[in-house]
């Protein structure tokens, strides 16, 4: 039907029962070919927009199967967004609504995001996602354009989907007190990252959730908990961190993997900057004492939300099911999303087994 490139520069659109190619960005070099289905026959559209007739019939069963897959993505995005907004997030970034360096909020609040450093629009869980290289020389991320007020807070929840490109130490998101004018290191209230578990030497990285109050710049302070297994590589992971009362909880793919008691307070009078994809040291890199403090994430981050309340386990599981229901019908870890390219003599067989 249409090939979707890894960076999400093209996508399939269903109009009046037909499928046609649409560019999301001005990058015609990314477009390989597209196919319009007409009367059960295929017409190939080349890069210059010329229609080349193909004498290969396309069965109605095959067409319906992939039109349904494409339509499913749009419905899944809408359903997931409704679930998140029903939980009244303080911040919700789907990374689809972006203009220049601004990441717009998919809600009613005013906390938009501002991209800095090197970031890309990649293929996200639904639509676009925040694509990052994980390299110090090309690190980048997104920060809240204005600080968030966490004064008199009784609970909070951090939620995100990510897909790591490799095993590494990388920051998914954090809440930090940042004061570039004072040239002081950022002080962290909370963060979720891929990291080393001090109880396990070497190997793949696990998911680490940290809460520090009083807020601090030092690794040894605060309370941290870890996932019980390494984070998968090349697969979408749903991570949720909850702090309520004297309890910390870490959920991975809808399951609580670690719970711990923590009597540190939640509220802080310092305004918090939400930083995604890299540590807050990257905002003021000259302050860092060494490059290990940057922690650039390598992969894609999507559907990020921050709540000034504690999501229930049932709600977290509902969010995970909604996102996972779409992933289970796609090609997990593939460079393509929804793909059918009718060729002159045969179909590209590896791409026909998306349900597998």
XYZ file of C-alpha atoms in Angstrom:
356
model
C 0.000 0.000 0.000
C 2.693 2.424 1.033
C 6.151 2.176 2.508
C 6.737 4.098 5.724
C 10.367 5.070 6.223
C 12.013 4.654 9.655
C 11.982 8.390 10.361
C 8.228 8.587 9.754
C 8.523 10.890 6.725
C 5.636 9.148 4.948
C 2.448 7.500 6.058
C -0.612 5.839 4.574
C -3.949 7.627 4.568
C -7.329 6.013 3.924
C -9.646 8.153 1.776
C -12.875 6.782 0.306
C -11.658 3.218 0.456
C -8.401 4.007 -1.309
C -4.892 4.354 0.049
C -2.659 7.143 -1.144
C 0.808 8.426 -0.295
C 1.171 11.573 1.777
C 4.383 13.347 2.739
C 4.606 14.490 6.337
C 7.789 16.451 5.683
C 9.439 17.841 2.573
C 11.761 14.925 1.955
C 10.902 13.347 -1.425
C 14.186 11.441 -1.359
C 12.757 9.389 1.509
C 9.801 8.188 -0.597
C 10.420 4.916 -2.384
C 7.095 3.976 -3.957
C 3.415 3.833 -3.316
C 0.491 1.830 -4.622
C -3.082 2.985 -5.259
C -5.646 0.187 -5.394
C -8.170 0.628 -8.224
C -10.613 -2.024 -9.419
C -8.460 -4.750 -7.902
C -5.395 -3.724 -9.909
C -2.356 -1.801 -8.782
C -0.807 1.363 -10.141
C 2.702 2.234 -8.989
C 3.432 5.873 -8.162
C 7.069 6.788 -8.694
C 9.007 9.577 -6.924
C 8.001 12.133 -9.549
C 4.324 11.385 -9.064
C 3.949 9.504 -12.364
C 1.564 6.550 -12.390
C 3.063 3.317 -13.736
C 0.531 0.576 -14.441
C 1.212 -2.845 -12.951
C -0.467 -5.933 -14.368
C -0.634 -7.626 -10.996
C -4.030 -8.121 -9.368
C -4.360 -7.249 -5.700
C -6.912 -9.365 -3.883
C -9.637 -7.704 -1.870
C -8.622 -9.801 1.157
C -5.063 -8.491 1.069
C -6.194 -4.903 0.564
C -8.708 -5.076 3.414
C -6.143 -6.573 5.759
C -3.699 -3.706 5.398
C -6.216 -0.907 5.132
C -7.517 -2.202 8.473
C -3.971 -2.159 9.896
C -3.455 1.447 8.832
C -6.849 2.531 10.131
C -6.133 0.734 13.402
C -3.167 3.009 14.061
C -5.299 6.136 13.826
C -8.007 4.718 16.092
C -5.447 3.426 18.608
C -3.848 6.878 18.833
C -7.218 8.499 19.470
C -8.255 5.894 22.060
C -4.970 6.107 23.937
C -5.078 9.904 23.997
C -8.595 9.871 25.426
C -7.442 7.577 28.233
C -4.507 9.822 29.131
C -6.511 13.046 29.032
C -9.220 11.456 31.182
C -6.574 11.150 33.926
C -6.015 14.937 33.781
C -2.240 15.104 33.129
C -0.266 18.143 34.159
C 1.802 17.646 30.983
C 1.145 15.368 27.989
C 3.487 15.340 24.993
C 2.658 13.010 22.103
C 5.463 14.571 19.989
C 3.107 14.725 16.991
C 2.216 18.410 17.366
C 5.485 20.179 16.723
C 6.262 23.530 15.142
C 9.917 24.492 14.777
C 11.412 23.740 18.208
C 8.147 23.802 20.164
C 6.451 20.600 21.320
C 2.801 21.464 21.834
C 0.756 20.069 24.647
C -2.046 17.645 23.829
C -4.287 19.091 26.514
C -5.493 22.342 27.981
C -2.529 23.381 30.106
C 0.173 25.837 29.079
C 3.255 23.678 29.609
C 4.648 23.289 26.137
C 8.060 21.833 25.471
C 11.113 23.338 23.821
C 13.537 21.164 21.870
C 17.246 21.817 22.284
C 20.361 20.248 20.824
C 19.919 17.631 18.112
C 16.480 15.987 17.986
C 14.532 14.321 15.187
C 10.993 13.286 14.406
C 11.130 9.493 14.316
C 8.508 6.752 14.060
C 6.744 6.791 17.436
C 4.307 4.505 19.167
C 1.544 6.371 17.321
C 2.597 8.779 14.588
C 5.804 10.673 15.372
C 8.117 10.284 18.359
C 11.194 12.000 19.784
C 14.191 10.337 18.105
C 17.600 10.741 19.796
C 21.089 9.527 18.868
C 22.455 8.865 22.352
C 25.791 10.415 21.388
C 27.426 13.186 23.436
C 28.463 15.119 20.316
C 24.891 15.136 18.978
C 22.855 14.987 22.174
C 19.568 16.788 22.497
C 16.212 16.638 24.229
C 13.058 18.512 25.147
C 12.524 20.700 28.193
C 9.391 22.388 29.507
C 9.295 25.954 28.214
C 8.226 27.192 31.653
C 8.845 25.528 35.051
C 6.204 23.395 36.731
C 4.907 24.172 40.202
C 5.245 21.192 42.541
C 4.463 23.075 45.754
C 1.907 21.425 48.079
C 1.982 18.242 46.025
C 0.693 15.039 47.641
C 1.504 12.617 44.810
C 2.846 12.478 41.269
C 3.140 10.046 38.355
C 5.676 9.951 35.514
C 4.694 7.994 32.390
C 6.370 7.355 29.035
C 6.832 4.870 26.220
C 10.333 4.361 24.854
C 12.249 2.111 22.489
C 15.986 1.847 23.155
C 18.301 1.293 20.201
C 20.997 -0.352 22.316
C 21.974 -1.188 25.886
C 23.223 2.046 27.452
C 22.871 4.474 30.336
C 20.307 7.025 29.183
C 17.782 9.395 30.753
C 14.128 9.000 29.754
C 12.816 11.952 31.775
C 13.471 13.928 34.937
C 12.152 16.801 37.045
C 14.950 19.203 37.947
C 15.518 22.596 39.506
C 17.568 24.398 36.856
C 19.205 27.805 37.304
C 21.528 28.499 34.343
C 22.125 32.107 35.375
C 23.596 31.019 38.711
C 25.830 28.434 36.999
C 24.799 25.806 39.545
C 24.316 22.083 38.849
C 20.675 21.024 38.341
C 19.037 19.467 41.391
C 16.790 16.495 40.742
C 13.447 15.745 42.367
C 12.608 12.663 40.295
C 13.894 10.759 37.287
C 13.496 7.604 35.205
C 16.477 6.279 33.266
C 18.244 3.212 31.914
C 21.052 2.576 34.355
C 23.276 0.119 36.194
C 21.818 -1.658 39.195
C 24.562 -1.587 41.876
C 23.413 -5.041 42.970
C 24.187 -6.488 39.520
C 27.553 -6.140 37.780
C 27.732 -5.566 34.013
C 25.196 -6.773 31.478
C 22.228 -4.962 30.006
C 20.787 -1.886 31.642
C 17.752 -1.950 33.925
C 15.150 0.758 34.521
C 15.916 3.030 37.468
C 13.444 5.323 39.240
C 14.750 7.908 41.701
C 13.038 10.311 44.104
C 15.145 12.889 45.966
C 13.792 15.384 48.462
C 15.528 17.526 49.528
C 16.377 17.846 45.847
C 20.005 17.099 45.085
C 22.658 16.776 42.369
C 24.385 13.789 43.956
C 23.836 10.183 42.872
C 23.981 8.659 46.346
C 21.144 10.745 47.756
C 17.448 10.001 47.654
C 15.707 6.677 47.183
C 16.029 4.592 44.020
C 14.349 1.393 42.892
C 15.073 -0.802 39.872
C 13.267 -3.077 37.458
C 13.735 -6.784 38.056
C 14.855 -7.420 34.464
C 17.011 -5.628 31.869
C 15.172 -3.234 29.599
C 14.411 -4.805 26.183
C 16.276 -3.472 23.167
C 14.402 -2.512 19.998
C 10.971 -2.960 21.598
C 8.453 -0.473 22.935
C 8.428 -0.322 26.741
C 5.758 1.354 28.861
C 7.235 2.736 32.097
C 5.354 4.434 34.944
C 6.811 5.772 38.203
C 4.498 6.712 41.086
C 5.217 8.490 44.358
C 2.341 8.737 46.817
C 2.649 9.159 50.565
C 5.588 7.093 51.799
C 5.569 4.689 48.838
C 7.494 4.480 45.561
C 6.215 2.193 42.791
C 7.739 1.302 39.421
C 5.576 -0.253 36.698
C 6.955 -1.782 33.500
C 4.532 -2.832 30.760
C 1.559 -2.664 33.112
C 3.105 -4.720 35.925
C 4.477 -3.396 39.199
C 8.076 -4.619 39.283
C 9.271 -2.842 42.419
C 7.745 -1.114 45.438
C 9.573 0.528 48.311
C 8.926 2.673 51.346
C 10.229 6.221 51.211
C 9.388 8.826 53.819
C 10.922 11.742 51.900
C 8.425 14.553 51.189
C 6.964 15.056 47.719
C 6.421 18.805 47.553
C 9.152 21.292 46.789
C 8.997 25.068 46.595
C 11.578 25.100 43.791
C 10.051 25.293 40.284
C 10.700 22.082 38.362
C 11.850 21.820 34.746
C 10.750 18.692 32.907
C 13.697 17.366 30.874
C 13.286 14.516 28.352
C 15.890 12.393 26.581
C 18.975 13.716 28.368
C 19.874 14.948 31.842
C 19.356 18.594 32.760
C 23.130 19.061 32.654
C 22.748 19.237 28.857
C 20.854 22.521 29.253
C 23.992 24.080 30.734
C 26.782 21.707 29.594
C 29.603 23.884 30.930
C 28.520 23.073 34.490
C 29.045 19.313 34.096
C 32.194 17.939 35.690
C 32.384 15.061 33.177
C 30.444 13.729 30.180
C 28.919 10.837 32.149
C 26.515 13.339 33.720
C 24.732 14.010 30.398
C 23.177 10.536 29.995
C 21.831 11.002 26.431
C 19.126 8.500 25.505
C 19.614 6.377 22.370
C 16.284 5.567 20.782
C 12.763 6.974 20.597
C 10.542 8.405 23.350
C 6.806 8.919 22.915
C 3.502 9.532 24.714
C 5.064 11.207 27.748
C 2.865 12.406 30.604
C 3.322 13.906 34.065
C 0.456 13.892 36.579
C 0.122 15.751 39.873
C -1.685 12.706 41.254
C -1.061 8.975 41.650
C -2.449 6.852 38.822
C -4.100 3.686 40.061
C -2.791 0.296 39.025
C -5.991 -0.273 37.024
C -5.473 2.979 35.089
C -1.820 2.178 34.391
C -2.787 -1.246 33.087
C -5.513 0.303 30.894
C -2.961 2.692 29.366
C -0.597 -0.193 28.716
C -3.284 -2.379 27.132
C -4.342 0.468 24.849
C -0.798 1.042 23.602
C 0.132 -2.638 23.466
C -2.981 -3.557 21.453
C -1.581 -1.536 18.551
C 1.982 -2.818 18.941
C 0.821 -6.443 18.858
C -0.510 -5.874 15.341
C 2.649 -4.198 14.029
C 6.117 -5.414 13.144
C 7.888 -4.985 16.496
C 11.426 -3.788 16.078
C 11.144 -3.507 12.302
C 12.178 -0.442 10.317
C 8.717 -0.459 8.717
C 5.312 0.039 10.270
C 2.476 -0.855 7.913
C 3.842 -2.164 4.642
C 2.631 -3.844 1.475
C 4.528 -3.161 -1.744
C 3.050 -5.152 -4.661
C 5.964 -5.981 -6.986
C 5.839 -6.909 -10.664
C 6.256 -10.650 -10.111
C 5.798 -11.266 -6.408
C 5.057 -9.746 -3.026
C 7.865 -8.938 -0.594
C 7.251 -11.967 1.605
C 8.988 -10.819 4.851
C 6.611 -7.875 5.062
C 3.431 -9.882 4.713
C 3.665 -11.424 8.194
C 3.012 -8.341 10.319
C 0.804 -10.310 12.703
C 3.793 -12.551 13.499
